Short mmCIF file of C-alpha atoms and ligand atoms in Angstrom, two decimals:
data_model
loop_
_atom_site.label_atom_id
_atom_site.label_comp_id
_atom_site.label_asym_id
_atom_site.label_seq_id
_atom_site.Cartn_x
_atom_site.Cartn_y
_atom_site.Cartn_z
CA UNK A 1327 -0.54 0.11 -0.02
CA UNK A 1328 1.40 3.06 -1.89
CA UNK A 1329 0.95 6.37 1.79
CA UNK A 1330 -0.53 9.38 1.12
CA UNK A 1331 1.48 12.07 -0.90
CA UNK A 1332 1.48 15.87 1.12
CA UNK A 1333 3.72 18.96 -1.00
CA UNK A 1334 5.71 20.85 2.18
CA UNK A 1335 5.67 23.94 0.90
CA UNK A 1336 8.18 26.11 3.81
CA UNK A 1337 8.87 29.52 3.99
CA UNK A 1338 8.01 32.69 6.91
CA UNK A 1339 5.14 33.75 5.51
CA UNK A 1340 4.99 37.99 6.46
CA UNK A 1341 3.26 37.55 5.25
CA UNK A 1342 1.30 34.41 3.19
CA UNK A 1343 0.22 36.14 -0.10
CA UNK A 1344 -1.21 34.69 -2.83
CA UNK A 1345 1.40 33.91 -4.57
CA UNK A 1346 1.80 30.97 -2.38
CA UNK A 1347 -1.54 30.02 -2.25
CA UNK A 1348 -2.06 29.75 -6.07
CA UNK A 1349 1.43 28.04 -5.99
CA UNK A 1350 -0.46 24.92 -3.20
CA UNK A 1351 -3.61 25.29 -4.86
CA UNK A 1352 -1.80 24.52 -8.02
CA UNK A 1353 0.69 22.72 -6.98
CA UNK A 1354 -1.65 20.52 -5.47
CA UNK A 1355 -3.80 19.83 -8.09
CA UNK A 1356 -1.26 18.39 -11.02
CA UNK A 1357 0.36 16.61 -9.25
CA UNK A 1358 -2.87 14.67 -7.26
CA UNK A 1359 -2.01 15.23 -3.61
CA UNK A 1360 -3.26 14.83 -0.94
CA UNK A 1361 -3.09 18.17 0.83
CA UNK A 1362 0.10 20.58 1.56
CA UNK A 1363 0.68 22.05 4.49
CA UNK A 1364 1.70 25.47 4.72
CA UNK A 1365 5.45 24.83 6.76
CA UNK A 1366 5.34 28.08 8.74
CA UNK A 1367 9.29 28.69 9.75
CA UNK A 1368 9.90 29.09 13.33
CA UNK A 1369 13.20 31.33 12.72
CA UNK A 1370 14.44 31.04 9.44
CA UNK A 1371 17.45 31.15 9.52
CA UNK A 1372 18.56 32.55 6.34
CA UNK A 1373 17.12 36.08 7.03
CA UNK A 1374 17.40 36.81 10.46
CA UNK A 1375 20.21 39.21 10.46
CA UNK A 1376 18.59 40.84 7.97
CA UNK A 1377 15.31 42.13 9.11
CA UNK A 1378 12.75 42.07 12.25
CA UNK A 1379 11.12 38.98 10.84
CA UNK A 1380 7.45 38.85 12.31
CA UNK A 1381 6.42 36.22 15.98
CA UNK A 1382 6.34 32.86 14.14
CA UNK A 1383 2.81 32.90 16.67
CA UNK A 1384 1.46 35.83 13.95
CA UNK A 1385 3.27 34.43 11.20
CA UNK A 1386 1.35 30.62 12.01
CA UNK A 1387 -1.81 32.99 12.90
CA UNK A 1388 -1.66 34.67 9.54
CA UNK A 1389 -1.02 31.05 7.40
CA UNK A 1390 -3.96 29.31 9.39
CA UNK A 1391 -6.23 32.78 8.11
CA UNK A 1392 -5.25 33.18 4.73
CA UNK A 1393 -6.22 28.84 3.84
CA UNK A 1394 -9.67 28.92 5.87
CA UNK A 1395 -10.84 28.02 2.65
CA UNK A 1396 -8.94 25.88 0.60
CA UNK A 1397 -9.35 22.22 0.51
CA UNK A 1398 -5.84 20.40 0.84
CA UNK A 1399 -4.28 22.78 1.85
CA UNK A 1400 -3.16 23.46 6.06
CA UNK A 1401 -1.61 25.15 8.62
CA UNK A 1402 1.66 22.92 10.04
CA UNK A 1403 3.46 24.61 13.17
CA UNK A 1404 6.04 21.64 13.22
CA UNK A 1405 8.86 23.89 13.25
CA UNK A 1406 7.20 26.47 15.60
CA UNK A 1407 6.79 23.28 17.96
CA UNK A 1408 10.01 21.90 17.47
CA UNK A 1409 11.76 25.78 18.10
CA UNK A 1410 15.11 26.83 17.41
CA UNK A 1411 16.98 27.49 14.06
CA UNK A 1412 14.12 25.46 11.29
CA UNK A 1413 15.23 23.99 8.70
CA UNK A 1414 13.23 21.43 6.41
CA UNK A 1415 15.22 18.72 6.31
CA UNK A 1416 14.45 17.66 10.28
CA UNK A 1417 11.37 18.67 8.95
CA UNK A 1418 11.22 16.17 6.67
CA UNK A 1419 12.49 13.20 9.42
CA UNK A 1420 10.05 13.84 11.48
CA UNK A 1421 7.07 14.11 9.69
CA UNK A 1422 8.32 10.57 7.89
CA UNK A 1423 8.46 9.34 11.80
CA UNK A 1424 5.50 9.86 12.40
CA UNK A 1425 3.87 8.97 9.51
CA UNK A 1426 5.67 6.16 7.77
CA UNK A 1427 4.78 4.99 3.95
CA UNK A 1428 4.10 8.81 3.15
CA UNK A 1429 5.69 10.35 -0.16
CA UNK A 1430 6.69 13.92 0.57
CA UNK A 1431 6.75 16.74 -2.16
CA UNK A 1432 9.49 19.88 -1.14
CA UNK A 1433 7.34 22.79 -2.68
CA UNK A 1434 9.78 25.56 -3.72
CA UNK A 1435 10.43 28.52 -6.24
CA UNK A 1436 13.32 29.26 -8.33
CA UNK A 1437 14.60 31.81 -5.68
CA UNK A 1438 14.56 29.12 -2.92
CA UNK A 1439 16.10 26.45 -5.07
CA UNK A 1440 17.63 28.24 -6.28
CA UNK A 1441 20.13 28.57 -3.13
CA UNK A 1442 19.88 24.95 -2.47
CA UNK A 1443 23.24 24.63 -1.74
CA UNK A 1444 23.44 25.86 1.47
CA UNK A 1445 20.82 24.71 2.79
CA UNK A 1446 21.96 22.30 6.29
CA UNK A 1447 22.49 18.60 5.66
CA UNK A 1448 20.73 19.65 1.76
CA UNK A 1449 23.20 16.32 0.51
CA UNK A 1450 20.05 14.76 3.09
CA UNK A 1451 16.83 16.00 0.55
CA UNK A 1452 16.65 13.76 -2.10
CA UNK A 1453 16.60 10.69 0.14
CA UNK A 1454 13.74 12.01 2.37
CA UNK A 1455 11.08 13.69 -1.39
CA UNK A 1456 10.40 15.13 -4.28
CA UNK A 1457 12.15 18.44 -4.74
CA UNK A 1458 9.27 20.85 -6.67
CA UNK A 1459 10.52 23.51 -8.42
CA UNK A 1460 7.45 25.88 -9.16
CA UNK A 1461 8.83 29.81 -11.49
CA UNK A 1462 8.57 32.61 -9.16
CA UNK A 1463 8.55 35.93 -11.69
CA UNK A 1464 11.76 37.76 -11.25
CA UNK A 1465 14.23 34.64 -10.46
CA UNK A 1466 16.28 33.12 -13.59
CA UNK A 1467 18.28 30.90 -11.66
CA UNK A 1468 17.93 27.31 -11.72
CA UNK A 1469 18.87 24.98 -8.90
CA UNK A 1470 22.67 23.57 -8.77
CA UNK A 1471 21.48 20.33 -10.86
CA UNK A 1472 23.08 17.75 -8.38
CA UNK A 1473 19.81 18.47 -6.92
CA UNK A 1474 17.33 16.34 -8.80
CA UNK A 1475 13.28 17.87 -9.36
CA UNK A 1476 9.92 17.98 -10.79
CA UNK A 1477 9.42 21.09 -12.21
CA UNK A 1478 5.15 22.45 -12.51
CA UNK A 1479 3.63 24.82 -14.27
CA UNK A 1480 1.73 27.67 -12.38
CA UNK A 1481 0.36 30.43 -12.95
CA UNK A 1482 3.21 33.26 -12.56
CA UNK A 1483 2.20 36.01 -10.26
CA UNK A 1484 4.97 39.07 -8.83
CA UNK A 1485 3.72 39.20 -5.17
CA UNK A 1486 5.91 38.57 -2.33
CA UNK A 1487 5.55 39.57 1.88
CA UNK A 1488 8.75 42.42 0.51
CA UNK A 1489 6.67 44.21 -0.79
CA UNK A 1490 3.31 43.28 0.72
CA UNK A 1491 5.06 45.31 3.68
CA UNK A 1492 6.30 47.74 1.96
CA UNK A 1493 2.80 48.14 0.75
CA UNK A 1494 1.07 48.44 5.22
CA UNK A 1495 3.66 50.08 5.42
CA UNK A 1496 3.25 52.94 2.83
CA UNK A 1497 -0.18 53.16 3.20
CA UNK A 1498 -1.10 51.08 -0.51
CA UNK A 1499 -4.28 49.57 -1.57
CA UNK A 1500 -2.93 45.18 -0.75
CA UNK A 1501 -7.22 44.62 -1.68
CA UNK A 1502 -6.27 40.99 -3.90
CA UNK A 1503 -2.48 41.14 -3.11
CA UNK A 1504 -3.66 39.28 0.72
CA UNK A 1505 -6.69 37.13 1.45
CA UNK A 1506 -8.72 39.17 3.56
CA UNK A 1507 -8.83 37.39 6.98
CA UNK A 1508 -4.84 38.14 6.19
CA UNK A 1509 -5.82 41.90 5.21
CA UNK A 1510 -7.75 42.37 9.25
CA UNK A 1511 -4.96 40.51 11.63
CA UNK A 1512 -2.88 42.72 9.73
CA UNK A 1513 -4.01 46.08 10.78
CA UNK A 1514 -4.79 44.31 14.00
CA UNK A 1515 -2.29 44.06 15.13
CA UNK A 1516 -0.60 46.60 13.66
CA UNK A 1517 1.84 44.47 10.95
CA UNK A 1518 4.12 46.03 9.45
CA UNK A 1519 3.77 49.72 10.41
CA UNK A 1520 6.57 50.76 10.71
CA UNK A 1521 10.57 49.64 9.60
CA UNK A 1522 11.58 47.28 7.40
P1 ATP B 1044 9.97 37.28 1.12
O1 ATP B 1044 9.59 38.98 0.42
O2 ATP B 1044 10.39 38.03 2.52
O3 ATP B 1044 11.47 36.99 1.40
P2 ATP B 1044 8.06 35.78 -0.45
O4 ATP B 1044 6.57 36.25 -0.72
O5 ATP B 1044 9.17 35.27 -0.71
O6 ATP B 1044 9.16 36.96 0.77
P3 ATP B 1044 8.75 33.11 1.32
O7 ATP B 1044 7.45 33.29 2.98
O8 ATP B 1044 9.12 33.97 2.07
O9 ATP B 1044 7.71 34.27 0.84
O10 ATP B 1044 8.71 31.89 0.69
C1 ATP B 1044 8.70 31.35 0.79
C2 ATP B 1044 8.26 30.24 -0.80
O11 ATP B 1044 7.18 30.93 -1.30
C3 ATP B 1044 9.89 29.87 -1.08
O12 ATP B 1044 9.91 28.87 -1.78
C4 ATP B 1044 8.50 31.13 -1.45
O13 ATP B 1044 10.50 30.93 -3.82
C5 ATP B 1044 7.49 30.78 -2.48
N1 ATP B 1044 6.98 31.66 -3.58
C6 ATP B 1044 6.92 33.09 -3.11
N2 ATP B 1044 6.06 34.00 -2.99
C7 ATP B 1044 6.26 33.05 -4.65
C8 ATP B 1044 5.66 32.96 -5.68
N3 ATP B 1044 5.03 35.02 -5.64
N4 ATP B 1044 5.24 32.16 -6.28
C9 ATP B 1044 5.53 31.34 -6.76
N5 ATP B 1044 7.10 31.45 -5.68
C10 ATP B 1044 5.78 32.16 -4.49
MG1 MG B 1045 11.10 35.17 0.26
#
């Protein structure tokens, strides 16, 4: 008997936006996945020195709010519960230990895939999961050659959390770029109102 097919989309999700959701929903459809987990990084080790990251709990609540209407897409706090720096390889191993036989698909935008060489225990990824890469407008780099990847076509949306944080800060529109429930949470928590 073959196990469930589960997609893992890791991210900082500060905030989660339609680029993330459209990717998750379409990869799930194209690959016939049972579900896609949006895994919220506790400490995104590649970003911690460059800007102030919102609380992991706020980012997790935003992801929960973002996926309420999407069947088969779930928020996961597995990396928050584990604490410390968040490495995908640890998450994949934990998910496999919890559900023997599960088939894991690590879903990455092209920008993230281009940096795979620098990931913790990058050599172990291939044996734990199938690496799935989607195009990301603005990124032309390819994943390092030593990684075997599956490319999936999804609608290309030039949306980023960085741009959305700047929009909130400057009072520019975020309608349709962010799920309405996420917009409400940002307003209620006064996130992104100052600084980067
Ligand atoms: P930031 O600008 O803060 O880096 P981001 O928009 O890149 O935020 P992340 O949380 O860094 O969002 O990304 C999580 C994952 O989602 C990464 O694999 C990234 O490549 C992918 N991703 C983000 N935005 C898009 C998009 N518009 N289209 C496809 N993939 C995306
Ligand atoms: Mg990013």
